[in-house]
PDB file of C-alpha atoms and ligand atoms in Angstrom:
ATOM      1  CA  MET A   5     -16.660 -30.299   0.106  1.00 35.00           C
ATOM      2  CA  THR A   6     -18.267 -29.348   3.459  1.00 34.00           C
ATOM      3  CA  ASP A   7     -19.161 -26.376   5.613  1.00 40.00           C
ATOM      4  CA  GLN A   8     -19.720 -24.023   2.799  1.00 40.00           C
ATOM      5  CA  LYS A   9     -20.433 -20.530   3.692  1.00 42.00           C
ATOM      6  CA  SER A  10     -21.485 -17.873   1.178  1.00 40.00           C
ATOM      7  CA  VAL A  11     -20.377 -14.423   1.681  1.00 40.00           C
ATOM      8  CA  SER A  12     -21.314 -11.367  -0.239  1.00 39.00           C
ATOM      9  CA  ASN A  13     -18.421 -11.006  -2.600  1.00 41.00           C
ATOM     10  CA  GLY A  14     -17.021 -14.379  -2.944  1.00 53.00           C
ATOM     11  CA  PHE A  15     -16.748 -17.287  -0.470  1.00 87.00           C
ATOM     12  CA  VAL A  16     -14.693 -19.551   1.618  1.00 95.00           C
ATOM     13  CA  ARG A  17     -15.323 -23.390   1.971  1.00 95.00           C
ATOM     14  CA  LEU A  18     -13.490 -26.485   3.294  1.00 96.00           C
ATOM     15  CA  VAL A  19     -12.299 -28.744   0.498  1.00 96.00           C
ATOM     16  CA  ASP A  20     -11.878 -32.352   1.118  1.00 97.00           C
ATOM     17  CA  LEU A  21      -9.052 -34.379  -0.673  1.00 98.00           C
ATOM     18  CA  PRO A  22      -8.803 -37.942  -1.411  1.00 98.00           C
ATOM     19  CA  VAL A  23      -6.596 -40.054   0.847  1.00 98.00           C
ATOM     20  CA  VAL A  24      -5.154 -43.495   0.005  1.00 98.00           C
ATOM     21  CA  SER A  25      -4.105 -45.153   3.105  1.00 98.00           C
ATOM     22  CA  ASP A  26      -2.195 -48.648   3.424  1.00 98.00           C
ATOM     23  CA  PRO A  27       0.182 -50.100   5.952  1.00 98.00           C
ATOM     24  CA  ARG A  28       2.906 -47.649   4.826  1.00 98.00           C
ATOM     25  CA  GLY A  29       0.930 -44.521   5.683  1.00 98.00           C
ATOM     26  CA  ASP A  30      -1.393 -42.128   4.104  1.00 98.00           C
ATOM     27  CA  LEU A  31      -1.111 -40.418   0.718  1.00 98.00           C
ATOM     28  CA  THR A  32      -3.194 -37.261  -0.389  1.00 98.00           C
ATOM     29  CA  PHE A  33      -3.054 -35.769  -3.722  1.00 98.00           C
ATOM     30  CA  VAL A  34      -4.547 -32.638  -5.272  1.00 98.00           C
ATOM     31  CA  GLU A  35      -5.097 -31.889  -8.947  1.00 98.00           C
ATOM     32  CA  GLY A  36      -6.115 -28.375 -10.206  1.00 97.00           C
ATOM     33  CA  MET A  37      -9.621 -27.849 -11.721  1.00 97.00           C
ATOM     34  CA  LYS A  38     -10.608 -31.134  -9.972  1.00 97.00           C
ATOM     35  CA  HIS A  39     -10.017 -30.931  -6.249  1.00 96.00           C
ATOM     36  CA  VAL A  40      -9.617 -27.088  -6.366  1.00 97.00           C
ATOM     37  CA  PRO A  41     -11.537 -24.990  -8.580  1.00 96.00           C
ATOM     38  CA  PHE A  42      -8.568 -23.330 -10.477  1.00 97.00           C
ATOM     39  CA  ASP A  43      -5.373 -24.318 -12.336  1.00 98.00           C
ATOM     40  CA  ILE A  44      -2.506 -24.377  -9.836  1.00 98.00           C
ATOM     41  CA  ARG A  45      -0.036 -21.597 -10.824  1.00 98.00           C
ATOM     42  CA  ARG A  46       1.938 -21.307  -7.722  1.00 98.00           C
ATOM     43  CA  VAL A  47       2.731 -23.418  -4.469  1.00 98.00           C
ATOM     44  CA  TYR A  48       4.168 -21.749  -1.261  1.00 98.00           C
ATOM     45  CA  TYR A  49       4.542 -22.749   2.149  1.00 98.00           C
ATOM     46  CA  LEU A  50       5.155 -21.453   5.636  1.00 98.00           C
ATOM     47  CA  TYR A  51       7.290 -23.069   8.224  1.00 98.00           C
ATOM     48  CA  ASN A  52       9.487 -22.248  11.294  1.00 98.00           C
ATOM     49  CA  VAL A  53       6.629 -19.843  12.183  1.00 98.00           C
ATOM     50  CA  PRO A  54       6.689 -18.883  15.977  1.00 98.00           C
ATOM     51  CA  VAL A  55       3.736 -19.758  17.944  1.00 98.00           C
ATOM     52  CA  ASP A  56       2.836 -16.192  18.771  1.00 97.00           C
ATOM     53  CA  ALA A  57       3.308 -14.976  15.063  1.00 98.00           C
ATOM     54  CA  GLU A  58       0.466 -13.276  13.157  1.00 98.00           C
ATOM     55  CA  ARG A  59       0.502 -13.657   9.303  1.00 98.00           C
ATOM     56  CA  GLY A  60      -1.729 -12.594   6.688  1.00 98.00           C
ATOM     57  CA  GLY A  61      -3.566  -9.314   7.217  1.00 98.00           C
ATOM     58  CA  HIS A  62      -4.628  -8.754   3.796  1.00 98.00           C
ATOM     59  CA  ALA A  63      -7.115  -9.520   0.783  1.00 98.00           C
ATOM     60  CA  HIS A  64      -6.270 -10.168  -2.825  1.00 98.00           C
ATOM     61  CA  ARG A  65      -7.924  -8.450  -5.828  1.00 97.00           C
ATOM     62  CA  GLU A  66      -7.953 -11.612  -8.155  1.00 97.00           C
ATOM     63  CA  LEU A  67      -6.049 -14.367  -6.465  1.00 98.00           C
ATOM     64  CA  GLU A  68      -7.819 -17.565  -5.271  1.00 98.00           C
ATOM     65  CA  GLN A  69      -6.034 -20.011  -2.835  1.00 98.00           C
ATOM     66  CA  VAL A  70      -6.443 -23.179  -0.898  1.00 98.00           C
ATOM     67  CA  VAL A  71      -4.773 -23.313   2.510  1.00 98.00           C
ATOM     68  CA  PHE A  72      -3.588 -26.717   4.237  1.00 98.00           C
ATOM     69  CA  ALA A  73      -2.067 -27.484   7.501  1.00 98.00           C
ATOM     70  CA  LEU A  74       0.154 -30.148   6.290  1.00 98.00           C
ATOM     71  CA  SER A  75       1.379 -30.484   9.921  1.00 98.00           C
ATOM     72  CA  GLY A  76       0.306 -29.090  13.181  1.00 98.00           C
ATOM     73  CA  SER A  77      -2.537 -26.496  13.313  1.00 98.00           C
ATOM     74  CA  PHE A  78      -3.378 -22.882  13.111  1.00 98.00           C
ATOM     75  CA  ARG A  79      -6.386 -20.471  13.012  1.00 98.00           C
ATOM     76  CA  MET A  80      -7.645 -18.617   9.982  1.00 98.00           C
ATOM     77  CA  LYS A  81      -9.781 -15.519  10.484  1.00 98.00           C
ATOM     78  CA  ILE A  82     -11.859 -14.632   7.503  1.00 98.00           C
ATOM     79  CA  ASP A  83     -13.693 -11.542   6.751  1.00 97.00           C
ATOM     80  CA  ASP A  84     -15.695 -10.594   3.707  1.00 95.00           C
ATOM     81  CA  GLY A  85     -15.948  -7.068   4.761  1.00 95.00           C
ATOM     82  CA  GLU A  86     -19.392  -7.593   6.335  1.00 93.00           C
ATOM     83  CA  THR A  87     -19.053 -10.979   8.173  1.00 94.00           C
ATOM     84  CA  LYS A  88     -16.270 -12.583  10.215  1.00 96.00           C
ATOM     85  CA  SER A  89     -15.652 -16.170  10.680  1.00 95.00           C
ATOM     86  CA  GLU A  90     -12.867 -18.479  11.806  1.00 96.00           C
ATOM     87  CA  TYR A  91     -11.647 -21.922  10.774  1.00 97.00           C
ATOM     88  CA  TRP A  92      -8.980 -24.011  12.587  1.00 98.00           C
ATOM     89  CA  LEU A  93      -6.854 -25.979  10.144  1.00 98.00           C
ATOM     90  CA  ARG A  94      -5.291 -29.266  11.586  1.00 98.00           C
ATOM     91  CA  ASP A  95      -5.987 -31.942   8.871  1.00 98.00           C
ATOM     92  CA  PRO A  96      -3.803 -32.315   5.779  1.00 98.00           C
ATOM     93  CA  ARG A  97      -6.730 -33.604   3.931  1.00 98.00           C
ATOM     94  CA  LYS A  98      -8.936 -30.762   4.412  1.00 97.00           C
ATOM     95  CA  GLY A  99      -8.022 -27.116   3.081  1.00 98.00           C
ATOM     96  CA  LEU A 100      -9.797 -23.727   3.096  1.00 98.00           C
ATOM     97  CA  TYR A 101     -10.651 -22.499  -0.150  1.00 97.00           C
ATOM     98  CA  ILE A 102     -10.514 -18.592  -0.106  1.00 98.00           C
ATOM     99  CA  ASN A 103     -11.957 -16.611  -3.037  1.00 97.00           C
ATOM    100  CA  LYS A 104     -10.776 -13.051  -3.858  1.00 96.00           C
ATOM    101  CA  LEU A 105     -11.784 -10.181  -2.117  1.00 96.00           C
ATOM    102  CA  ILE A 106     -11.678 -11.994   1.233  1.00 97.00           C
ATOM    103  CA  TRP A 107      -9.529 -10.501   4.192  1.00 98.00           C
ATOM    104  CA  ARG A 108      -7.528 -13.365   6.118  1.00 98.00           C
ATOM    105  CA  GLU A 109      -5.419 -13.406   9.197  1.00 98.00           C
ATOM    106  CA  MET A 110      -3.646 -16.344  10.536  1.00 98.00           C
ATOM    107  CA  ASP A 111      -2.502 -16.901  14.131  1.00 98.00           C
ATOM    108  CA  SER A 112      -2.174 -19.696  16.960  1.00 98.00           C
ATOM    109  CA  PHE A 113       0.322 -21.626  15.014  1.00 98.00           C
ATOM    110  CA  SER A 114       1.287 -24.932  16.863  1.00 98.00           C
ATOM    111  CA  GLN A 115       5.020 -25.634  17.454  1.00 98.00           C
ATOM    112  CA  GLY A 116       6.298 -26.943  14.013  1.00 98.00           C
ATOM    113  CA  ALA A 117       3.192 -26.260  12.149  1.00 98.00           C
ATOM    114  CA  VAL A 118       3.630 -26.304   8.195  1.00 98.00           C
ATOM    115  CA  CYS A 119       0.997 -24.428   6.172  1.00 98.00           C
ATOM    116  CA  MET A 120       0.999 -24.999   2.437  1.00 98.00           C
ATOM    117  CA  VAL A 121      -0.850 -22.807  -0.130  1.00 98.00           C
ATOM    118  CA  LEU A 122      -2.011 -23.540  -3.528  1.00 98.00           C
ATOM    119  CA  ALA A 123      -2.672 -20.445  -5.689  1.00 98.00           C
ATOM    120  CA  SER A 124      -4.420 -19.476  -8.871  1.00 98.00           C
ATOM    121  CA  ARG A 125      -1.868 -16.978  -9.955  1.00 98.00           C
ATOM    122  CA  PRO A 126       1.914 -16.076  -9.556  1.00 98.00           C
ATOM    123  CA  TYR A 127       2.993 -13.713  -6.826  1.00 98.00           C
ATOM    124  CA  ASP A 128       1.999 -10.142  -7.735  1.00 98.00           C
ATOM    125  CA  GLU A 129       2.136  -7.478  -4.984  1.00 98.00           C
ATOM    126  CA  SER A 130      -0.104  -5.303  -6.755  1.00 98.00           C
ATOM    127  CA  ASP A 131      -2.797  -7.964  -6.313  1.00 98.00           C
ATOM    128  CA  TYR A 132      -2.782  -7.295  -2.532  1.00 98.00           C
ATOM    129  CA  TYR A 133      -5.120  -5.147  -0.479  1.00 98.00           C
ATOM    130  CA  ARG A 134      -2.872  -4.519   2.701  1.00 97.00           C
ATOM    131  CA  ASP A 135      -4.892  -1.672   4.015  1.00 98.00           C
ATOM    132  CA  TYR A 136      -8.141  -2.787   5.559  1.00 98.00           C
ATOM    133  CA  GLN A 137     -10.336   0.276   4.680  1.00 97.00           C
ATOM    134  CA  ASP A 138      -9.307  -0.075   1.150  1.00 97.00           C
ATOM    135  CA  PHE A 139     -10.357  -3.575   1.182  1.00 97.00           C
ATOM    136  CA  VAL A 140     -13.741  -2.822   2.933  1.00 96.00           C
ATOM    137  CA  ALA A 141     -14.495  -0.195   0.103  1.00 95.00           C
ATOM    138  CA  ALA A 142     -13.420  -2.576  -2.619  1.00 95.00           C
ATOM    139  CA  SER A 143     -15.731  -5.408  -1.132  1.00 93.00           C
ATOM    140  CA  LYS A 144     -18.697  -3.174  -1.427  1.00 91.00           C
ATOM    141  CA  VAL A 145     -18.029  -2.399  -5.030  1.00 84.00           C
ATOM    142  CA  GLY A 146     -15.889  -4.972  -6.490  1.00 68.00           C
ATOM    143  CA  PRO A 147     -12.010  -4.542  -7.000  1.00 62.00           C
ATOM    144  CA  LEU A 148     -10.747  -0.958  -7.116  1.00 63.00           C
TER     145      LEU A 148
HETATM  146  C1  T46 B  19      -1.944 -15.675   2.197  1.00 78.10           C
HETATM  147  C2  T46 B  19      -1.206 -16.317   3.241  1.00 78.10           C
HETATM  148  C3  T46 B  19      -1.918 -17.539   3.772  1.00 78.10           C
HETATM  149  C4  T46 B  19       6.879 -13.675  -2.386  1.00 78.10           C
HETATM  150  O1  T46 B  19       7.836 -13.133  -2.811  1.00 78.10           O
HETATM  151  N1  T46 B  19       6.333 -14.792  -3.099  1.00 78.10           N
HETATM  152  C5  T46 B  19       5.152 -15.406  -2.649  1.00 78.10           C
HETATM  153  O2  T46 B  19       4.743 -16.248  -3.289  1.00 78.10           O
HETATM  154  C6  T46 B  19       4.650 -15.030  -1.355  1.00 78.10           C
HETATM  155  C7  T46 B  19       3.357 -15.647  -0.851  1.00 78.10           C
HETATM  156  C8  T46 B  19       5.260 -13.991  -0.569  1.00 78.10           C
HETATM  157  N2  T46 B  19       6.343 -13.269  -1.221  1.00 78.10           N
HETATM  158  C9  T46 B  19       7.080 -12.420  -0.405  1.00 78.10           C
HETATM  159  C10 T46 B  19       6.182 -11.027  -0.142  1.00 78.10           C
HETATM  160  C11 T46 B  19       6.540 -10.635   1.242  1.00 78.10           C
HETATM  161  O3  T46 B  19       7.843  -9.769   1.048  1.00 78.10           O
HETATM  162  O4  T46 B  19       7.028 -12.899   0.987  1.00 78.10           O
HETATM  163  C12 T46 B  19       7.003 -11.910   1.900  1.00 78.10           C
HETATM  164  C13 T46 B  19       6.007 -12.317   3.001  1.00 78.10           C
HETATM  165  O5  T46 B  19       4.607 -12.236   2.406  1.00 78.10           O
HETATM  166  P1  T46 B  19       3.166 -11.810   3.197  1.00 78.10           P
HETATM  167  O6  T46 B  19       3.695 -10.924   4.082  1.00 78.10           O
HETATM  168  O7  T46 B  19       2.239 -11.746   2.135  1.00 78.10           O
HETATM  169  O8  T46 B  19       3.149 -13.441   3.756  1.00 78.10           O
HETATM  170  P2  T46 B  19       1.859 -14.010   4.747  1.00 78.10           P
HETATM  171  O9  T46 B  19       2.235 -15.250   5.341  1.00 78.10           O
HETATM  172  O10 T46 B  19       1.423 -12.810   5.554  1.00 78.10           O
HETATM  173  O11 T46 B  19       0.779 -14.091   3.445  1.00 78.10           O
HETATM  174  C14 T46 B  19       0.933 -15.258   2.773  1.00 78.10           C
HETATM  175  C15 T46 B  19       0.314 -14.764   1.222  1.00 78.10           C
HETATM  176  O12 T46 B  19       0.917 -13.696   0.774  1.00 78.10           O
HETATM  177  C16 T46 B  19      -1.143 -14.635   1.484  1.00 78.10           C
HETATM  178  O13 T46 B  19      -1.791 -14.483   0.196  1.00 78.10           O
HETATM  179  O14 T46 B  19      -3.258 -15.792   1.893  1.00 78.10           O
HETATM  180  O15 T46 B  19       0.243 -16.379   3.210  1.00 78.10           O
END
């Protein structure tokens, strides 16, 4: 794991996955509770994303995720309610772990980019903060 960055109500950090390379190509694998710090309960992926699209724009009450660029690249803007940072994802061996109570926005998708996300929980709309001010308030006191 590299580039760890502590933030007030959680954290984000880059996660390095193993790679097995031979003349046939590269193979990367990921196991829950070993390479990512949770049991993987859901996998989803974004593709056919227009290069000028913006995704995200929310935070989660409880969900933890690791985000990968399986192909191409995109930018993730991270905000803990006090401090903002950004990460460019472009290496399928390197994911961005995002704890709960972190606002994220995604943009600058390259043509044909594929984003895969490993998630700690099933989809639940009630887990989302989609209003930024609600998120900031929650980030100061914990989930509302
Ligand atoms: C995140 C970024 C990286 C589902 O029905 N099931 C799912 O598992 C997901 C993720 C979404 N949906 C539905 C909910 C919405 O009606 O798909 C629609 C689009 O979801 P959303 O606007 O949340 O998609 P993104 O790309 O803005 O955000 C997603 C994740 O929601 C989010 O947790 O971190 O990808």
